[in-house]
Short mmCIF file of C-alpha atoms in Angstrom, two decimals:
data_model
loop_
_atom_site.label_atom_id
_atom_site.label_comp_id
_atom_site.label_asym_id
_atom_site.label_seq_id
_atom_site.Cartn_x
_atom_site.Cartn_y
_atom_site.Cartn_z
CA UNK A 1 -38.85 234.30 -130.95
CA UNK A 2 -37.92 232.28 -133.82
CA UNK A 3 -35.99 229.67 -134.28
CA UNK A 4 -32.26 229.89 -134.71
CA UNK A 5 -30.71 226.52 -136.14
CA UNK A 6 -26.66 226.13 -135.91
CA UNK A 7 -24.65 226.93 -138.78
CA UNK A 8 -23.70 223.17 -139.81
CA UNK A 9 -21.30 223.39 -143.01
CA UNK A 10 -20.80 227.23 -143.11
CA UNK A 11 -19.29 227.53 -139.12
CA UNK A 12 -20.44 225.17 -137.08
CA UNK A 13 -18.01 222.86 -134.30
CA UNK A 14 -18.42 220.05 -136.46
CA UNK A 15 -16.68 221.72 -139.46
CA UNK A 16 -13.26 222.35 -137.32
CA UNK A 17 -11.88 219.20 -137.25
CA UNK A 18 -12.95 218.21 -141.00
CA UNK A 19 -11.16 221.89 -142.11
CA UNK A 20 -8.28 220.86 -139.61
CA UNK A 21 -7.85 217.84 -141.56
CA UNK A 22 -7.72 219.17 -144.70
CA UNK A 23 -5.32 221.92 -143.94
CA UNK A 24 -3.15 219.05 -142.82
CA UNK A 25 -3.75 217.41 -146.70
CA UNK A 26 -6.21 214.48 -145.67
CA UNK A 27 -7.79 213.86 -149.13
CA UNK A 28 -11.34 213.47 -148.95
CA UNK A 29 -11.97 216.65 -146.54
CA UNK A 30 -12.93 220.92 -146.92
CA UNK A 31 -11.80 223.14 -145.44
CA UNK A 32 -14.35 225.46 -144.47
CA UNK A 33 -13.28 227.43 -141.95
CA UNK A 34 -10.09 227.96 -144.34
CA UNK A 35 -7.51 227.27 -142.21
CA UNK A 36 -3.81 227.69 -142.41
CA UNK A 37 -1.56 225.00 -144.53
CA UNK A 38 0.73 223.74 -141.84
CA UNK A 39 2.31 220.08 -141.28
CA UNK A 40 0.76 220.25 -137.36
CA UNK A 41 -2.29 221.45 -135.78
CA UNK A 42 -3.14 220.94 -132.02
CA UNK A 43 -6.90 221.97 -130.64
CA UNK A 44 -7.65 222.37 -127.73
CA UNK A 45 -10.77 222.09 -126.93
CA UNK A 46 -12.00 224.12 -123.44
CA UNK A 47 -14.82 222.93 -121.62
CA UNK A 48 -17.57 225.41 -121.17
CA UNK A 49 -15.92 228.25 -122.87
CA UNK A 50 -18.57 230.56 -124.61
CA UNK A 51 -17.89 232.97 -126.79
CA UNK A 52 -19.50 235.72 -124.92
CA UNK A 53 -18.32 234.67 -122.29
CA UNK A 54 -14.88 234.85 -123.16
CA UNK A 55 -15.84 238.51 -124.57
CA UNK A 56 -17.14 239.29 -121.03
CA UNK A 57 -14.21 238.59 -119.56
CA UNK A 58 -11.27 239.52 -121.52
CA UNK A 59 -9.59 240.98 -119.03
CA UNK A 60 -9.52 237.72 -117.06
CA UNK A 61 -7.91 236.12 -120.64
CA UNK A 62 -5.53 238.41 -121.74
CA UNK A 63 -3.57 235.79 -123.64
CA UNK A 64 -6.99 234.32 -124.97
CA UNK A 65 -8.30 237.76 -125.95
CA UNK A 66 -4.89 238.72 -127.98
CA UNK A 67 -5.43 235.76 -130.60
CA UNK A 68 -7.37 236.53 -133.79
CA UNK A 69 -10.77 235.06 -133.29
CA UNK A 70 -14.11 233.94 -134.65
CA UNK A 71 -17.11 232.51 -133.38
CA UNK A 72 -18.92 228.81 -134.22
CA UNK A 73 -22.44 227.66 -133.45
CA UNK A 74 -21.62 224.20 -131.12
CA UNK A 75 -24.61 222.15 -132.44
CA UNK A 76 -27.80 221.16 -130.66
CA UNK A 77 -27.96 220.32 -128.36
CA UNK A 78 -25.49 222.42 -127.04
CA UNK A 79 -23.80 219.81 -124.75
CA UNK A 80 -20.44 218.33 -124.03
CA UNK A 81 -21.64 214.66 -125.60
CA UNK A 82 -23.28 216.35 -128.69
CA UNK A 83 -20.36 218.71 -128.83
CA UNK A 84 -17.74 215.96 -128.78
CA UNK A 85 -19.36 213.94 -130.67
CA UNK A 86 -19.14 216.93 -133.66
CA UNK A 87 -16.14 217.45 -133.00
CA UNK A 88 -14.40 213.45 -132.82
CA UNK A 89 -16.60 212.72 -136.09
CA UNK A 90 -16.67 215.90 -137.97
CA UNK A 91 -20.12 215.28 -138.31
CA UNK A 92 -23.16 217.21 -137.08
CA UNK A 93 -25.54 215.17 -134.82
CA UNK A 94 -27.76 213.93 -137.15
CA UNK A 95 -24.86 211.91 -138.59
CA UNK A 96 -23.74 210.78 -135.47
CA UNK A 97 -26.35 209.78 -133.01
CA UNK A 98 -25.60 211.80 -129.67
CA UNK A 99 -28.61 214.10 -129.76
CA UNK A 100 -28.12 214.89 -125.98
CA UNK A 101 -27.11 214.61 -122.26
CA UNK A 102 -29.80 211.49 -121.77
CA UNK A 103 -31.12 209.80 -124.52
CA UNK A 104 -33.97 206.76 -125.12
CA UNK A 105 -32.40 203.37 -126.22
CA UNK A 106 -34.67 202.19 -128.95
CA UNK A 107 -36.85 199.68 -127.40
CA UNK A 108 -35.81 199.34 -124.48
CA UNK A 109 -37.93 201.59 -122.71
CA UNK A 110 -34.43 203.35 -120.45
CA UNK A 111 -32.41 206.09 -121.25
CA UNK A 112 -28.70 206.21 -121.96
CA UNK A 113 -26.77 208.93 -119.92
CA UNK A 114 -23.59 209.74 -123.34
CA UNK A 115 -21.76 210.79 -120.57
CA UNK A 116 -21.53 208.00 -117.97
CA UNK A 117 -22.39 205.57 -120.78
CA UNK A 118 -24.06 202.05 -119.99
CA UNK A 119 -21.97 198.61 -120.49
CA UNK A 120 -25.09 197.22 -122.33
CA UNK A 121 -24.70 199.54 -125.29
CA UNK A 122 -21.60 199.27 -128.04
CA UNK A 123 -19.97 202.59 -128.16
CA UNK A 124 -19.14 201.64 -131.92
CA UNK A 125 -22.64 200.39 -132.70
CA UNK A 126 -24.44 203.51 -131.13
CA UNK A 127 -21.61 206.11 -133.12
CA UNK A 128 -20.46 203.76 -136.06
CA UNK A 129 -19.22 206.48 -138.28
CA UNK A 130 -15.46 206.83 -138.90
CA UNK A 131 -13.74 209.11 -136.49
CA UNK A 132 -11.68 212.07 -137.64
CA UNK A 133 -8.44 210.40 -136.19
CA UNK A 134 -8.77 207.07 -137.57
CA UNK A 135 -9.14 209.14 -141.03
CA UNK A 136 -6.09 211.16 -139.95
CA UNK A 137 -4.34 207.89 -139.07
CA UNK A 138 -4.97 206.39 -142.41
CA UNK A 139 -3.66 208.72 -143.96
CA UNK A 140 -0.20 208.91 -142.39
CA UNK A 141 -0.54 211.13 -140.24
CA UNK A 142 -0.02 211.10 -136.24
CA UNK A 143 -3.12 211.42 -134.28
CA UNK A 144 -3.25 211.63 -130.24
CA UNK A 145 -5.97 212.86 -127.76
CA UNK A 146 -4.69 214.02 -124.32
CA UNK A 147 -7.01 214.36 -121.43
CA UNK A 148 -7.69 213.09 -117.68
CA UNK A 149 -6.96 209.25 -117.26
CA UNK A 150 -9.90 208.16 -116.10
CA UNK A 151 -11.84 208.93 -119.43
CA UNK A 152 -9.37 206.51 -121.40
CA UNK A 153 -11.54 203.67 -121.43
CA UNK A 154 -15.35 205.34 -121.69
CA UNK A 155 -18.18 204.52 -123.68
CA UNK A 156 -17.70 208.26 -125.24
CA UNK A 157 -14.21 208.10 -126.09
CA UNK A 158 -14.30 204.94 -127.73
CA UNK A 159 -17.72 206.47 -129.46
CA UNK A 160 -15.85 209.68 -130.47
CA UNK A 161 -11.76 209.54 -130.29
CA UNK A 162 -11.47 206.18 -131.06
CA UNK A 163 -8.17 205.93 -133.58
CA UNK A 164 -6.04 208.05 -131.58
CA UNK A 165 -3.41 207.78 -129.32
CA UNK A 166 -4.82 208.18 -125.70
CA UNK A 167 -2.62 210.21 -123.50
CA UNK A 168 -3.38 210.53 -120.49
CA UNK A 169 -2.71 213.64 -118.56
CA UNK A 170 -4.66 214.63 -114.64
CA UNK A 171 -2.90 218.21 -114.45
CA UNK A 172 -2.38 221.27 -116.20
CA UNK A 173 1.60 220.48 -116.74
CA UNK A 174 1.18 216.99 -118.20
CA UNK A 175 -1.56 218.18 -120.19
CA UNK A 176 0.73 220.59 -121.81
CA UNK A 177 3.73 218.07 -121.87
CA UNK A 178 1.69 215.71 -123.40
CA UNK A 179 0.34 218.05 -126.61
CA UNK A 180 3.88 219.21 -126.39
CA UNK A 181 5.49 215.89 -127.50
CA UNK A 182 2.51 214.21 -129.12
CA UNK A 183 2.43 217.46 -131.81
CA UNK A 184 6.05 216.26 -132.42
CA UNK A 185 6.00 213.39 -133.80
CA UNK A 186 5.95 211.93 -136.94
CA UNK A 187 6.21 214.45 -140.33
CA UNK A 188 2.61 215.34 -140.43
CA UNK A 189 0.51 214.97 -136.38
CA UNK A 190 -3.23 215.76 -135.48
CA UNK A 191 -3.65 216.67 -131.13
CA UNK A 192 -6.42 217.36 -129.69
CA UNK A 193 -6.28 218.13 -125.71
CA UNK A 194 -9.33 218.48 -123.65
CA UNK A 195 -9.50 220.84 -120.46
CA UNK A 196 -12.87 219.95 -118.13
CA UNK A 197 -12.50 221.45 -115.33
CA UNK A 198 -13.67 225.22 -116.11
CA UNK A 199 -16.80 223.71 -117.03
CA UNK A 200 -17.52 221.85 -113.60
CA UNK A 201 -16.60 225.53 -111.93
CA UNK A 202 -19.49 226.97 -113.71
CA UNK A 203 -22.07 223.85 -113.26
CA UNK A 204 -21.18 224.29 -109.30
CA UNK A 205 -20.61 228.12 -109.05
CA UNK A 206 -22.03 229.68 -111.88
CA UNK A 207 -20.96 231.25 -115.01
CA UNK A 208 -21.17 234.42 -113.63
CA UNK A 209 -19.38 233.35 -110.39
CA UNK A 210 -15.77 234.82 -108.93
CA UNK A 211 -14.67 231.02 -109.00
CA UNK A 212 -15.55 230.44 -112.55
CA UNK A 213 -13.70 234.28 -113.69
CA UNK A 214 -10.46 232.85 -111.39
CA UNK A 215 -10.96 229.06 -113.50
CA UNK A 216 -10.95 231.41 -116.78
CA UNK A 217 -7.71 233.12 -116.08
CA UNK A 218 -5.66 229.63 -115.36
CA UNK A 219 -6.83 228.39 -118.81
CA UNK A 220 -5.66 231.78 -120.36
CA UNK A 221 -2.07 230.43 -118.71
CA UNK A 222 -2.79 226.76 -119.86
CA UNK A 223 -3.07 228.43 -123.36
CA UNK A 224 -0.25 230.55 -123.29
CA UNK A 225 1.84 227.71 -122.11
CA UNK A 226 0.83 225.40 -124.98
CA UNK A 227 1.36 228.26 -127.56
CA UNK A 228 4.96 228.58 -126.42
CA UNK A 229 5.51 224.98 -126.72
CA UNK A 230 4.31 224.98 -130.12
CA UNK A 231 6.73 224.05 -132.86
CA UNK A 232 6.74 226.78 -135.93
CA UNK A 233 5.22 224.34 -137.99
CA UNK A 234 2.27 224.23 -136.24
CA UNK A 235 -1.20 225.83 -135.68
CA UNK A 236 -2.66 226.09 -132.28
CA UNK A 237 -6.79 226.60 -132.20
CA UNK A 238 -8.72 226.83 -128.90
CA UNK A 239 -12.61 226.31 -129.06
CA UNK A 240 -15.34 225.04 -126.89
CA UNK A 241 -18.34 222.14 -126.91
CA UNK A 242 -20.36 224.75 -125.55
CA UNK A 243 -21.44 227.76 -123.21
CA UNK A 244 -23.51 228.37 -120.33
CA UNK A 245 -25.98 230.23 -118.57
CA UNK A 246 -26.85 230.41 -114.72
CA UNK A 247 -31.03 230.43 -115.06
CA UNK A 248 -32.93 232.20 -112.30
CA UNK A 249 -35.94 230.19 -113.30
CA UNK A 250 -36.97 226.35 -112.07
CA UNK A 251 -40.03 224.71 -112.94
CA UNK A 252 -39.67 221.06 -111.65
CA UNK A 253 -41.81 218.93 -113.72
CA UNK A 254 -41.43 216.21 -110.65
CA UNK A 255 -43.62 218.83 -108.90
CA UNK A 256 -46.10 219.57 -112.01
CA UNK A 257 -48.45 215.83 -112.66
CA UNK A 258 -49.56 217.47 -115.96
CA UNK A 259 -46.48 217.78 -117.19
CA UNK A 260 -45.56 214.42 -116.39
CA UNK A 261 -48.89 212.75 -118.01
CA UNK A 262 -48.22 210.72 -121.02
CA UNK A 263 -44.26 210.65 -120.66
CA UNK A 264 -42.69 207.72 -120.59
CA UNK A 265 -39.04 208.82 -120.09
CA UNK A 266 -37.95 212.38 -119.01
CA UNK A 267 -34.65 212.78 -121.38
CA UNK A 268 -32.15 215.61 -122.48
CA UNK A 269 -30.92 218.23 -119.32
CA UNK A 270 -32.54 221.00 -118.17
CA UNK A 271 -32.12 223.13 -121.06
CA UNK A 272 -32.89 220.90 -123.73
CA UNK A 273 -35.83 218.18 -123.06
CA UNK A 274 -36.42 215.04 -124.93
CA UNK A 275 -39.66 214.03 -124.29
CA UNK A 276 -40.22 210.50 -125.05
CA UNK A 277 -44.25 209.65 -125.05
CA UNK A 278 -46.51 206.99 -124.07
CA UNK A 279 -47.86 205.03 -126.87
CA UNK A 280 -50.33 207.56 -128.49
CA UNK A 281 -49.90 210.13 -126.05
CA UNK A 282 -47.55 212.57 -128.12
CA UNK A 283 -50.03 215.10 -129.13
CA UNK A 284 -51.42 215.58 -125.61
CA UNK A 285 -48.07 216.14 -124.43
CA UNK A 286 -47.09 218.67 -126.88
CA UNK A 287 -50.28 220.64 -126.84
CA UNK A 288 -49.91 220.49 -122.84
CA UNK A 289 -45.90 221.51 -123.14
CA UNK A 290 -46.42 224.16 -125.54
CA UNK A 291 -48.85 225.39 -123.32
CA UNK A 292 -47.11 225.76 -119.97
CA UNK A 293 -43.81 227.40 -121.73
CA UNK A 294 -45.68 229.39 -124.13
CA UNK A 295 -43.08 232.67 -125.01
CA UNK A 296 -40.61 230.59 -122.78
CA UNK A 297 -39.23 227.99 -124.76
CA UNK A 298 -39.40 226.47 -128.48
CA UNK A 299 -41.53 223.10 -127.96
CA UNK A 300 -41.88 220.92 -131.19
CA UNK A 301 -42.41 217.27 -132.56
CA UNK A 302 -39.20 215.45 -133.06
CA UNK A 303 -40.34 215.56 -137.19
CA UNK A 304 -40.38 219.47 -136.51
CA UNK A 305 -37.01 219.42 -135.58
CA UNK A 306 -35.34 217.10 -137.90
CA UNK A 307 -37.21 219.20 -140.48
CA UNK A 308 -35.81 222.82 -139.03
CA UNK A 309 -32.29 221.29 -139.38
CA UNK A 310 -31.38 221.68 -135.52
CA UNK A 311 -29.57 218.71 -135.37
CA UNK A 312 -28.49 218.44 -139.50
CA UNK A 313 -29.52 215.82 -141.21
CA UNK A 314 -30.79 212.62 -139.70
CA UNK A 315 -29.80 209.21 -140.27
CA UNK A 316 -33.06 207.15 -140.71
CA UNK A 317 -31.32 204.35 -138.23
CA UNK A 318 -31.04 206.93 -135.72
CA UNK A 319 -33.90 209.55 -135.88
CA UNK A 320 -35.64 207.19 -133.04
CA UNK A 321 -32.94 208.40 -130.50
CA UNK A 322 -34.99 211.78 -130.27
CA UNK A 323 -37.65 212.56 -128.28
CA UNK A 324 -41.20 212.50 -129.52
CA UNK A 325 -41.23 216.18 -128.05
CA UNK A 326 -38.56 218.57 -127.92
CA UNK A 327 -38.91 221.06 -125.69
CA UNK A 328 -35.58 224.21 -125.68
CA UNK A 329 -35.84 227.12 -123.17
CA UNK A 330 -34.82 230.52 -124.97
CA UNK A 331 -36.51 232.53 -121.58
CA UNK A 332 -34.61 232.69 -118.45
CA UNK A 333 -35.59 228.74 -117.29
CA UNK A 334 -34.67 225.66 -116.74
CA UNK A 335 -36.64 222.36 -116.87
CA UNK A 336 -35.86 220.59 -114.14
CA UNK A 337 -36.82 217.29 -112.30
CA UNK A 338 -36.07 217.38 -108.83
CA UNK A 339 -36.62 213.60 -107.97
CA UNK A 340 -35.72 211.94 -111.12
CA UNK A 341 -32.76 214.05 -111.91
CA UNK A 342 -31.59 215.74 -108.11
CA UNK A 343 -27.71 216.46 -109.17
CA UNK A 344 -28.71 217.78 -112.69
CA UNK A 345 -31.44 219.76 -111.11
CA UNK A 346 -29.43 221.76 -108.42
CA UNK A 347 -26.52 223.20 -110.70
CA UNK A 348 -25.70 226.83 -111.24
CA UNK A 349 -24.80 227.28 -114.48
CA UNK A 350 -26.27 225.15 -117.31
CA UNK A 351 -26.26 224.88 -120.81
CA UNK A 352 -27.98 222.74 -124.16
CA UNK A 353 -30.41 225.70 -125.80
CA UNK A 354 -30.03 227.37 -128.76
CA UNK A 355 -29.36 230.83 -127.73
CA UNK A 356 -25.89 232.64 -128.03
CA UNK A 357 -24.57 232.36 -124.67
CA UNK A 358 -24.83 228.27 -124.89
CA UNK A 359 -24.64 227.99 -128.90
CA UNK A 360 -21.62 230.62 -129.76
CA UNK A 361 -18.19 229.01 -129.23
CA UNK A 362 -14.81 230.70 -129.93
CA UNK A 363 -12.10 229.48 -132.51
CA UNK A 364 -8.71 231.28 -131.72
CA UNK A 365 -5.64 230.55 -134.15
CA UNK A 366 -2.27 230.90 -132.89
CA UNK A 367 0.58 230.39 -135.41
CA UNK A 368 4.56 230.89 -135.46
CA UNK A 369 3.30 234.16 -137.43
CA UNK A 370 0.49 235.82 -134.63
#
């Protein structure tokens, strides 16, 4: 199977907020995705909201389904601290260091979880490129996030929304009262609002679940809410930091010694494995990896995959962040490690590879005019 690589420049997540800047007259950004001209924009940004999975279920989304639509590549890995890291930069991974769920800290021999963070590591060291609201900002123009209260302070959102105003919203109606009066203000304003929750359905129940199908259809009202709250002047997008598949498949490398000889640390999630090596032991531990998930998954050098362009291109100060090995199931599989990892390891639904269900995320436009 060969190797698909996201679409970083052309219609990728990381070109959304760049092209939303520059419909909004930001100098020094494109707009790719050719976006409308309007004095407001709010995204909202839906976790765990594939494409195809929102084309599977359009009759759960009825609002969702009506808006004219297109779909991105997320980035690899396809993961909510990759994604948002795309998507708060405008940058593709390479440019902004979060290559993953669980990455090593150079030298110091431990991983980093880019969702829980770690108080030892500077959120603005670690990601120290300009954020798309601080550019927004600078240029006059309003910028807010709104999301749940308890990620105000986090090593991510300093990393990734740092320059905008936090607002903090726990439910579904202050989350739309929120966008609603943030999008407002000031003659030119930048939103984003983030929605978690239908992801955490399908990690628990499955993509494919009842539950998650029930989740979908209260986002399609979340949307259709903030669309009628929407001032003319302004452009509404929905997309999504990823997808998800439920795989049938475990092979837990806790249970496997030979796929545990010569790692030093186990990184990445279950679909999408940074393997970080022993001191000269990276060639056995390819040639034993690429073995065992031979027609299962793409397993390369981290050079490999700099050089295929899977995570764009690589900062020199940061290209030490992946794993000597990189190891992405396309089969129907996950890579799990029941001892190191037990939560991670006993989810339903999961997501990181490169295939369409996790890679292909929607962009809807709603306007005054849809």
């Amino acid at each position: 199977m060969s190797l698909p690589v996201p679409a970083y420049g052309r219609r990728s997540l990381a070109d959304l907020t760049p092209s939303v800047l520059a419909a909004l007259g930001v100098p020094g950004h494109v707009n790719v995705l050719d976006l409308p001209a309007l004095p407001r924009a709010c995204v909202l940004l839906v976790d765990g909201l594939g494409w195809e999975l929102l084309r599977a279920h359009a009759g759960d989304a009825p609002f969702l389904s009506s808006l004219a639509g297109r779909e991105l590549t997320a980035g690899f890995p396809s993961t909510t601290a990759t994604s948002l890291g795309s998507f708060g930069t405008g940058r593709a991974p390479g440019g902004h260091g979060l290559f993953g769920y669980q990455v090593a800290i150079p030298g110091e021999g431990r991983l980093l979880n880019c969702l829980r963070w770690d108080d030892g590591v500077d959120p603005l060291t670690w990601q120290p490129s300009a954020t798309v609201y601080e550019r927004a900002a600078a240029a006059g123009v309003a910028a807010a996030h709104v999301s749940t209260r308890a990620f105000a302070d986090s090593g991510l959102t300093r990393a990734v929304y740092r320059g905008a105003r936090y607002v903090p919203a726990d439910a579904l109606g202050p989350l739309v009262a929120g966008a609603e009066q943030a999008v407002r203000q000031g003659e030119r304003s930048f939103v984003t609002v983030y929605h978690s929750e239908l992801d955490a359905t399908g990690h628990l129940h499955g993509s494919r679940s009842p539950a998650w199908r029930h989740h979908l259809a209260f986002v399609d009202l979340l949307v259709r809410r903030l669309a009628e709250t929407m001032p003319p002047d302004a452009a509404l997008y929905v997309t999504a930091d990823h997808g998800m598949t439920d795989p049938a498949v475990r092979v837990d490398v806790d249970a496997a010694p030979a796929l545990r000889e010569g790692v030093a640390l186990l990184g990445g999630e279950p679909r999408a494995r940074h393997l970080y090596a022993q001191e000269g032991a990276a060639p056995d531990v390819l040639a034993v990896w690429q073995e065992r998930f031979a027609g299962q998954a793409w397993v390369m050098t981290r050079e490999e995959a700099i050089t295929a362009g899977l995570f764009g291109p690589v900062s020199a100060t940061m290209a030490d962040r992946i794993g000597d090995v990189v190891a992405v199931p396309h089969a129907d599989l996950a890579i799990v490690a029941t001892q190191a990892e037990p939560l991670e390891s006993s989810l339903v639904g999961m997501h990181g590879s490169l295939v369409p269900a996790e890679q292909l995320v929607p962009l809807l436009t709603f306007t005054g005019e849809s």
